[in-house]
Amino acid sequence: MKFLIIQPKLEKSIVQLESELHNNPSVDVVIFPEGYLNENVEQACLLAKNYNKIFIGGHRRLNDSPKDRAIIINRSGDIILDRIKYSQTAFKSVEGLKIGQILCDELVKQGVKNEDTRGIDLIVHPIGVGMFSEEQFDEWINEAKKLAIIYKTMIIGTSHADGSFRGSDVSIPIAYCFDKNGDSIFVSKNDVRTRILDIQTKTVSFPQPHSQYWENV
């Protein structure tokens, strides 16, 4: 199974997602950051159905508190997971894989919050904006590695290519993947290229052409 891991710029639409789907027809799953879909969930469901892809990431409901939510959309365009941030971690079977999500700072605030953690195949970690310091980058990478080892699962995280936390003048885009032994498959700092990960072979490639939306990040 091939996973497309994207680091889009913050946008009100989901144009970058559709561009990546068009450019990468061979992938099965697309992983995107926390809040990326904004309120474009209905459109995302149509894209998942039309392109026959699975989406794993985050969206927002502005009237909720907190507003951020984890979401999984299957190939039929159906929402199979929609969980509010800081609630109990939920797991879903997605084409034979037991997949759960932790949203952004849930990584350091609560980790995996569920009593049934047996047989997890993958944890997806949609992150909002970039890290606000080198120390935070190192802390989050180390915490993700610990989760991989504790739960014997692969873990994949990705943030937006831009944006800062509470007005910080530092924003370090982050993406990573650790295998179930805690070994690094890739760790990305300030490199917002789209990646394709084959989880069977643990190989990473960089698709071409590179989307115009990532230029001059």
PDB file of C-alpha atoms in Angstrom:
ATOM      1  CA  MET A   1       0.000   0.000   0.000  1.00  0.00           C
ATOM      2  CA  LYS A   2       1.333   3.424  -0.983  1.00  0.00           C
ATOM      3  CA  PHE A   3       0.860   6.527   1.156  1.00  0.00           C
ATOM      4  CA  LEU A   4       1.105  10.064  -0.213  1.00  0.00           C
ATOM      5  CA  ILE A   5       2.332  12.386   2.555  1.00  0.00           C
ATOM      6  CA  ILE A   6       1.743  16.042   1.747  1.00  0.00           C
ATOM      7  CA  GLN A   7       2.729  19.314   3.435  1.00  0.00           C
ATOM      8  CA  PRO A   8       0.378  21.838   1.814  1.00  0.00           C
ATOM      9  CA  LYS A   9       0.323  25.547   2.461  1.00  0.00           C
ATOM     10  CA  LEU A  10      -2.584  26.786   4.540  1.00  0.00           C
ATOM     11  CA  GLU A  11      -5.501  27.604   2.249  1.00  0.00           C
ATOM     12  CA  LYS A  12      -9.244  28.149   2.407  1.00  0.00           C
ATOM     13  CA  SER A  13      -9.816  25.682  -0.427  1.00  0.00           C
ATOM     14  CA  ILE A  14      -8.320  22.214  -1.048  1.00  0.00           C
ATOM     15  CA  VAL A  15      -6.787  22.970  -4.435  1.00  0.00           C
ATOM     16  CA  GLN A  16      -3.407  21.547  -3.429  1.00  0.00           C
ATOM     17  CA  LEU A  17      -4.982  18.235  -2.429  1.00  0.00           C
ATOM     18  CA  GLU A  18      -6.708  17.902  -5.780  1.00  0.00           C
ATOM     19  CA  SER A  19      -3.464  18.777  -7.576  1.00  0.00           C
ATOM     20  CA  GLU A  20      -1.623  16.017  -5.727  1.00  0.00           C
ATOM     21  CA  LEU A  21      -4.350  13.503  -6.517  1.00  0.00           C
ATOM     22  CA  HIS A  22      -4.097  14.369 -10.197  1.00  0.00           C
ATOM     23  CA  ASN A  23      -0.300  14.063 -10.182  1.00  0.00           C
ATOM     24  CA  ASN A  24      -0.078  10.823  -8.197  1.00  0.00           C
ATOM     25  CA  PRO A  25      -2.683   8.325  -9.404  1.00  0.00           C
ATOM     26  CA  SER A  26      -0.794   5.263  -8.110  1.00  0.00           C
ATOM     27  CA  VAL A  27      -1.173   5.971  -4.385  1.00  0.00           C
ATOM     28  CA  ASP A  28      -3.783   4.425  -2.102  1.00  0.00           C
ATOM     29  CA  VAL A  29      -3.826   6.796   0.872  1.00  0.00           C
ATOM     30  CA  VAL A  30      -3.282  10.547   1.257  1.00  0.00           C
ATOM     31  CA  ILE A  31      -2.145  11.944   4.622  1.00  0.00           C
ATOM     32  CA  PHE A  32      -2.507  15.683   5.254  1.00  0.00           C
ATOM     33  CA  PRO A  33      -2.156  18.036   8.266  1.00  0.00           C
ATOM     34  CA  GLU A  34      -4.507  18.969  11.086  1.00  0.00           C
ATOM     35  CA  GLY A  35      -7.145  21.457   9.996  1.00  0.00           C
ATOM     36  CA  TYR A  36      -6.175  21.363   6.326  1.00  0.00           C
ATOM     37  CA  LEU A  37      -9.640  20.544   5.000  1.00  0.00           C
ATOM     38  CA  ASN A  38     -11.124  23.449   6.940  1.00  0.00           C
ATOM     39  CA  GLU A  39     -14.845  23.199   6.210  1.00  0.00           C
ATOM     40  CA  ASN A  40     -14.383  21.545   2.791  1.00  0.00           C
ATOM     41  CA  VAL A  41     -15.255  18.058   4.016  1.00  0.00           C
ATOM     42  CA  GLU A  42     -18.072  17.497   1.520  1.00  0.00           C
ATOM     43  CA  GLN A  43     -15.754  18.369  -1.362  1.00  0.00           C
ATOM     44  CA  ALA A  44     -13.056  16.093   0.071  1.00  0.00           C
ATOM     45  CA  CYS A  45     -15.519  13.205   0.190  1.00  0.00           C
ATOM     46  CA  LEU A  46     -16.255  13.706  -3.506  1.00  0.00           C
ATOM     47  CA  LEU A  47     -12.536  13.777  -4.320  1.00  0.00           C
ATOM     48  CA  ALA A  48     -11.914  10.568  -2.374  1.00  0.00           C
ATOM     49  CA  LYS A  49     -14.708   8.841  -4.283  1.00  0.00           C
ATOM     50  CA  ASN A  50     -13.769  10.222  -7.697  1.00  0.00           C
ATOM     51  CA  TYR A  51     -10.065   9.387  -7.306  1.00  0.00           C
ATOM     52  CA  ASN A  52     -10.649   6.137  -5.380  1.00  0.00           C
ATOM     53  CA  LYS A  53      -8.376   7.192  -2.495  1.00  0.00           C
ATOM     54  CA  ILE A  54      -8.377   7.044   1.296  1.00  0.00           C
ATOM     55  CA  PHE A  55      -7.880  10.354   3.123  1.00  0.00           C
ATOM     56  CA  ILE A  56      -6.439  10.607   6.633  1.00  0.00           C
ATOM     57  CA  GLY A  57      -5.949  13.986   8.261  1.00  0.00           C
ATOM     58  CA  GLY A  58      -7.807  16.779   9.965  1.00  0.00           C
ATOM     59  CA  HIS A  59     -10.577  19.323   9.472  1.00  0.00           C
ATOM     60  CA  ARG A  60     -12.285  22.059  11.458  1.00  0.00           C
ATOM     61  CA  ARG A  61     -15.762  22.825  12.688  1.00  0.00           C
ATOM     62  CA  LEU A  62     -15.623  26.466  13.663  1.00  0.00           C
ATOM     63  CA  ASN A  63     -18.577  26.222  16.071  1.00  0.00           C
ATOM     64  CA  ASP A  64     -16.942  23.390  18.050  1.00  0.00           C
ATOM     65  CA  SER A  65     -14.539  23.818  20.946  1.00  0.00           C
ATOM     66  CA  PRO A  66     -11.936  22.659  20.270  1.00  0.00           C
ATOM     67  CA  LYS A  67     -12.583  23.180  16.574  1.00  0.00           C
ATOM     68  CA  ASP A  68     -10.073  20.638  15.214  1.00  0.00           C
ATOM     69  CA  ARG A  69     -11.101  17.078  14.415  1.00  0.00           C
ATOM     70  CA  ALA A  70      -9.449  13.916  13.102  1.00  0.00           C
ATOM     71  CA  ILE A  71     -10.993  12.472   9.951  1.00  0.00           C
ATOM     72  CA  ILE A  72     -10.724   9.357   7.796  1.00  0.00           C
ATOM     73  CA  ILE A  73     -12.591   9.170   4.486  1.00  0.00           C
ATOM     74  CA  ASN A  74     -12.703   5.870   2.604  1.00  0.00           C
ATOM     75  CA  ARG A  75     -12.503   5.214  -1.137  1.00  0.00           C
ATOM     76  CA  SER A  76     -16.281   5.423  -1.439  1.00  0.00           C
ATOM     77  CA  GLY A  77     -16.248   8.951  -0.057  1.00  0.00           C
ATOM     78  CA  ASP A  78     -17.741   7.909   3.285  1.00  0.00           C
ATOM     79  CA  ILE A  79     -16.493   9.387   6.558  1.00  0.00           C
ATOM     80  CA  ILE A  80     -15.520   6.443   8.752  1.00  0.00           C
ATOM     81  CA  LEU A  81     -13.876   8.444  11.537  1.00  0.00           C
ATOM     82  CA  ASP A  82     -14.623  11.974  12.756  1.00  0.00           C
ATOM     83  CA  ARG A  83     -13.198  12.589  16.242  1.00  0.00           C
ATOM     84  CA  ILE A  84     -12.923  15.827  18.167  1.00  0.00           C
ATOM     85  CA  LYS A  85      -9.471  16.814  19.417  1.00  0.00           C
ATOM     86  CA  TYR A  86      -8.490  15.750  22.975  1.00  0.00           C
ATOM     87  CA  SER A  87     -11.119  13.000  23.064  1.00  0.00           C
ATOM     88  CA  GLN A  88     -10.308   9.304  23.283  1.00  0.00           C
ATOM     89  CA  THR A  89      -8.135   7.987  20.461  1.00  0.00           C
ATOM     90  CA  ALA A  90     -10.262   6.010  18.006  1.00  0.00           C
ATOM     91  CA  PHE A  91      -9.102   3.153  15.784  1.00  0.00           C
ATOM     92  CA  LYS A  92     -10.587   2.038  12.498  1.00  0.00           C
ATOM     93  CA  SER A  93      -9.920  -0.928  10.239  1.00  0.00           C
ATOM     94  CA  VAL A  94      -8.886   0.467   6.872  1.00  0.00           C
ATOM     95  CA  GLU A  95      -8.360  -2.219   4.245  1.00  0.00           C
ATOM     96  CA  GLY A  96      -7.023  -4.626   6.832  1.00  0.00           C
ATOM     97  CA  LEU A  97      -4.929  -2.110   8.788  1.00  0.00           C
ATOM     98  CA  LYS A  98      -5.808  -0.984  12.331  1.00  0.00           C
ATOM     99  CA  ILE A  99      -5.260   2.773  12.083  1.00  0.00           C
ATOM    100  CA  GLY A 100      -5.567   5.477  14.723  1.00  0.00           C
ATOM    101  CA  GLN A 101      -4.846   9.195  14.825  1.00  0.00           C
ATOM    102  CA  ILE A 102      -3.382  11.649  17.271  1.00  0.00           C
ATOM    103  CA  LEU A 103      -3.894  15.327  16.460  1.00  0.00           C
ATOM    104  CA  CYS A 104      -1.015  17.793  16.749  1.00  0.00           C
ATOM    105  CA  ASP A 105      -0.195  18.463  20.442  1.00  0.00           C
ATOM    106  CA  GLU A 106      -2.124  15.366  21.542  1.00  0.00           C
ATOM    107  CA  LEU A 107       1.289  13.798  20.940  1.00  0.00           C
ATOM    108  CA  VAL A 108       2.693  15.490  24.039  1.00  0.00           C
ATOM    109  CA  LYS A 109      -0.530  16.140  25.999  1.00  0.00           C
ATOM    110  CA  GLN A 110      -2.155  12.715  25.996  1.00  0.00           C
ATOM    111  CA  GLY A 111      -0.420  10.385  23.535  1.00  0.00           C
ATOM    112  CA  VAL A 112      -2.588   7.390  22.647  1.00  0.00           C
ATOM    113  CA  LYS A 113      -5.684   7.591  24.860  1.00  0.00           C
ATOM    114  CA  ASN A 114      -7.404   4.227  24.545  1.00  0.00           C
ATOM    115  CA  GLU A 115      -7.331   1.033  26.627  1.00  0.00           C
ATOM    116  CA  ASP A 116      -7.444  -1.231  23.558  1.00  0.00           C
ATOM    117  CA  THR A 117      -4.055  -0.728  21.919  1.00  0.00           C
ATOM    118  CA  ARG A 118      -3.506  -4.273  20.716  1.00  0.00           C
ATOM    119  CA  GLY A 119      -2.406  -4.887  17.163  1.00  0.00           C
ATOM    120  CA  ILE A 120      -2.098  -1.288  15.985  1.00  0.00           C
ATOM    121  CA  ASP A 121      -0.673  -1.164  12.455  1.00  0.00           C
ATOM    122  CA  LEU A 122      -0.385   2.596  12.011  1.00  0.00           C
ATOM    123  CA  ILE A 123      -0.772   5.839  13.937  1.00  0.00           C
ATOM    124  CA  VAL A 124      -1.222   8.944  11.807  1.00  0.00           C
ATOM    125  CA  HIS A 125      -0.231  12.271  13.360  1.00  0.00           C
ATOM    126  CA  PRO A 126      -1.712  15.282  11.525  1.00  0.00           C
ATOM    127  CA  ILE A 127       0.106  18.401  12.789  1.00  0.00           C
ATOM    128  CA  GLY A 128      -1.104  21.972  12.356  1.00  0.00           C
ATOM    129  CA  VAL A 129       1.593  24.554  11.679  1.00  0.00           C
ATOM    130  CA  GLY A 130       5.344  24.090  11.858  1.00  0.00           C
ATOM    131  CA  MET A 131       7.434  23.798  15.008  1.00  0.00           C
ATOM    132  CA  PHE A 132       8.253  27.088  16.760  1.00  0.00           C
ATOM    133  CA  SER A 133      11.776  26.045  17.831  1.00  0.00           C
ATOM    134  CA  GLU A 134      14.504  23.472  17.219  1.00  0.00           C
ATOM    135  CA  GLU A 135      13.858  22.202  20.754  1.00  0.00           C
ATOM    136  CA  GLN A 136      10.191  21.582  20.000  1.00  0.00           C
ATOM    137  CA  PHE A 137      11.113  19.810  16.778  1.00  0.00           C
ATOM    138  CA  ASP A 138      13.444  17.460  18.666  1.00  0.00           C
ATOM    139  CA  GLU A 139      10.904  16.901  21.453  1.00  0.00           C
ATOM    140  CA  TRP A 140       8.099  15.913  19.077  1.00  0.00           C
ATOM    141  CA  ILE A 141      10.317  13.640  17.001  1.00  0.00           C
ATOM    142  CA  ASN A 142      11.496  11.874  20.163  1.00  0.00           C
ATOM    143  CA  GLU A 143       7.936  11.495  21.485  1.00  0.00           C
ATOM    144  CA  ALA A 144       6.769  10.028  18.165  1.00  0.00           C
ATOM    145  CA  LYS A 145       9.619   7.540  18.223  1.00  0.00           C
ATOM    146  CA  LYS A 146       8.661   6.498  21.774  1.00  0.00           C
ATOM    147  CA  LEU A 147       5.063   5.838  20.686  1.00  0.00           C
ATOM    148  CA  ALA A 148       6.241   3.671  17.810  1.00  0.00           C
ATOM    149  CA  ILE A 149       8.303   1.561  20.203  1.00  0.00           C
ATOM    150  CA  ILE A 150       5.665   1.380  22.972  1.00  0.00           C
ATOM    151  CA  TYR A 151       2.834   0.299  20.688  1.00  0.00           C
ATOM    152  CA  LYS A 152       4.955  -1.585  18.135  1.00  0.00           C
ATOM    153  CA  THR A 153       3.434   0.397  15.302  1.00  0.00           C
ATOM    154  CA  MET A 154       4.437   2.575  12.388  1.00  0.00           C
ATOM    155  CA  ILE A 155       3.751   6.268  12.957  1.00  0.00           C
ATOM    156  CA  ILE A 156       3.560   9.009  10.308  1.00  0.00           C
ATOM    157  CA  GLY A 157       3.290  12.743  10.949  1.00  0.00           C
ATOM    158  CA  THR A 158       3.010  15.803   8.719  1.00  0.00           C
ATOM    159  CA  SER A 159       2.436  19.550   9.152  1.00  0.00           C
ATOM    160  CA  HIS A 160       1.532  22.413   6.865  1.00  0.00           C
ATOM    161  CA  ALA A 161       4.330  24.001   4.859  1.00  0.00           C
ATOM    162  CA  ASP A 162       3.677  27.378   6.459  1.00  0.00           C
ATOM    163  CA  GLY A 163       1.970  29.074   9.370  1.00  0.00           C
ATOM    164  CA  SER A 164       3.185  29.784  12.889  1.00  0.00           C
ATOM    165  CA  PHE A 165       1.988  29.025  16.399  1.00  0.00           C
ATOM    166  CA  ARG A 166       0.480  32.012  18.222  1.00  0.00           C
ATOM    167  CA  GLY A 167       2.388  34.562  16.187  1.00  0.00           C
ATOM    168  CA  SER A 168       5.835  33.011  16.587  1.00  0.00           C
ATOM    169  CA  ASP A 169       8.358  34.281  14.048  1.00  0.00           C
ATOM    170  CA  VAL A 170       9.705  30.723  13.666  1.00  0.00           C
ATOM    171  CA  SER A 171       7.919  27.986  11.728  1.00  0.00           C
ATOM    172  CA  ILE A 172       9.737  24.741  10.977  1.00  0.00           C
ATOM    173  CA  PRO A 173       7.703  22.417   8.718  1.00  0.00           C
ATOM    174  CA  ILE A 174       7.891  18.845   9.976  1.00  0.00           C
ATOM    175  CA  ALA A 175       7.156  15.406   8.562  1.00  0.00           C
ATOM    176  CA  TYR A 176       8.374  12.013   9.726  1.00  0.00           C
ATOM    177  CA  CYS A 177       7.875   8.276   9.771  1.00  0.00           C
ATOM    178  CA  PHE A 178       9.122   5.661  12.244  1.00  0.00           C
ATOM    179  CA  ASP A 179       8.620   1.937  11.904  1.00  0.00           C
ATOM    180  CA  LYS A 180       7.359  -0.342  14.680  1.00  0.00           C
ATOM    181  CA  ASN A 181      10.883  -0.697  16.077  1.00  0.00           C
ATOM    182  CA  GLY A 182      11.341   3.052  16.337  1.00  0.00           C
ATOM    183  CA  ASP A 183      13.730   3.129  13.402  1.00  0.00           C
ATOM    184  CA  SER A 184      13.521   6.245  11.252  1.00  0.00           C
ATOM    185  CA  ILE A 185      12.176   5.798   7.725  1.00  0.00           C
ATOM    186  CA  PHE A 186      12.454   9.542   7.219  1.00  0.00           C
ATOM    187  CA  VAL A 187      12.573  12.706   9.321  1.00  0.00           C
ATOM    188  CA  SER A 188      11.998  15.967   7.448  1.00  0.00           C
ATOM    189  CA  LYS A 189      12.849  19.444   8.709  1.00  0.00           C
ATOM    190  CA  ASN A 190      12.198  22.448   6.426  1.00  0.00           C
ATOM    191  CA  ASP A 191      11.742  20.125   3.447  1.00  0.00           C
ATOM    192  CA  VAL A 192       8.141  20.314   2.260  1.00  0.00           C
ATOM    193  CA  ARG A 193       8.396  18.030  -0.749  1.00  0.00           C
ATOM    194  CA  THR A 194       5.589  15.552  -1.195  1.00  0.00           C
ATOM    195  CA  ARG A 195       6.608  11.993  -0.378  1.00  0.00           C
ATOM    196  CA  ILE A 196       5.307   8.592  -1.402  1.00  0.00           C
ATOM    197  CA  LEU A 197       5.879   5.865   1.192  1.00  0.00           C
ATOM    198  CA  ASP A 198       5.443   2.202   0.323  1.00  0.00           C
ATOM    199  CA  ILE A 199       4.732   0.750   3.755  1.00  0.00           C
ATOM    200  CA  GLN A 200       5.497  -2.809   2.654  1.00  0.00           C
ATOM    201  CA  THR A 201       9.038  -2.043   1.491  1.00  0.00           C
ATOM    202  CA  LYS A 202       9.554   1.045   3.717  1.00  0.00           C
ATOM    203  CA  THR A 203      10.861   2.953   0.713  1.00  0.00           C
ATOM    204  CA  VAL A 204      10.305   6.671   0.133  1.00  0.00           C
ATOM    205  CA  SER A 205      10.208   8.452  -3.217  1.00  0.00           C
ATOM    206  CA  PHE A 206       9.602  12.018  -4.344  1.00  0.00           C
ATOM    207  CA  PRO A 207       7.010  12.256  -7.104  1.00  0.00           C
ATOM    208  CA  GLN A 208       7.310  14.491 -10.125  1.00  0.00           C
ATOM    209  CA  PRO A 209       6.232  16.948 -11.312  1.00  0.00           C
ATOM    210  CA  HIS A 210       6.556  19.069  -8.202  1.00  0.00           C
ATOM    211  CA  SER A 211       3.349  21.020  -7.611  1.00  0.00           C
ATOM    212  CA  GLN A 212       3.447  24.754  -8.358  1.00  0.00           C
ATOM    213  CA  TYR A 213       1.819  25.425  -4.998  1.00  0.00           C
ATOM    214  CA  TRP A 214       4.973  24.451  -3.125  1.00  0.00           C
ATOM    215  CA  GLU A 215       7.276  26.863  -4.923  1.00  0.00           C
ATOM    216  CA  ASN A 216       8.869  29.648  -2.894  1.00  0.00           C
ATOM    217  CA  VAL A 217       7.850  28.163   0.471  1.00  0.00           C
TER     218      VAL A 217
END
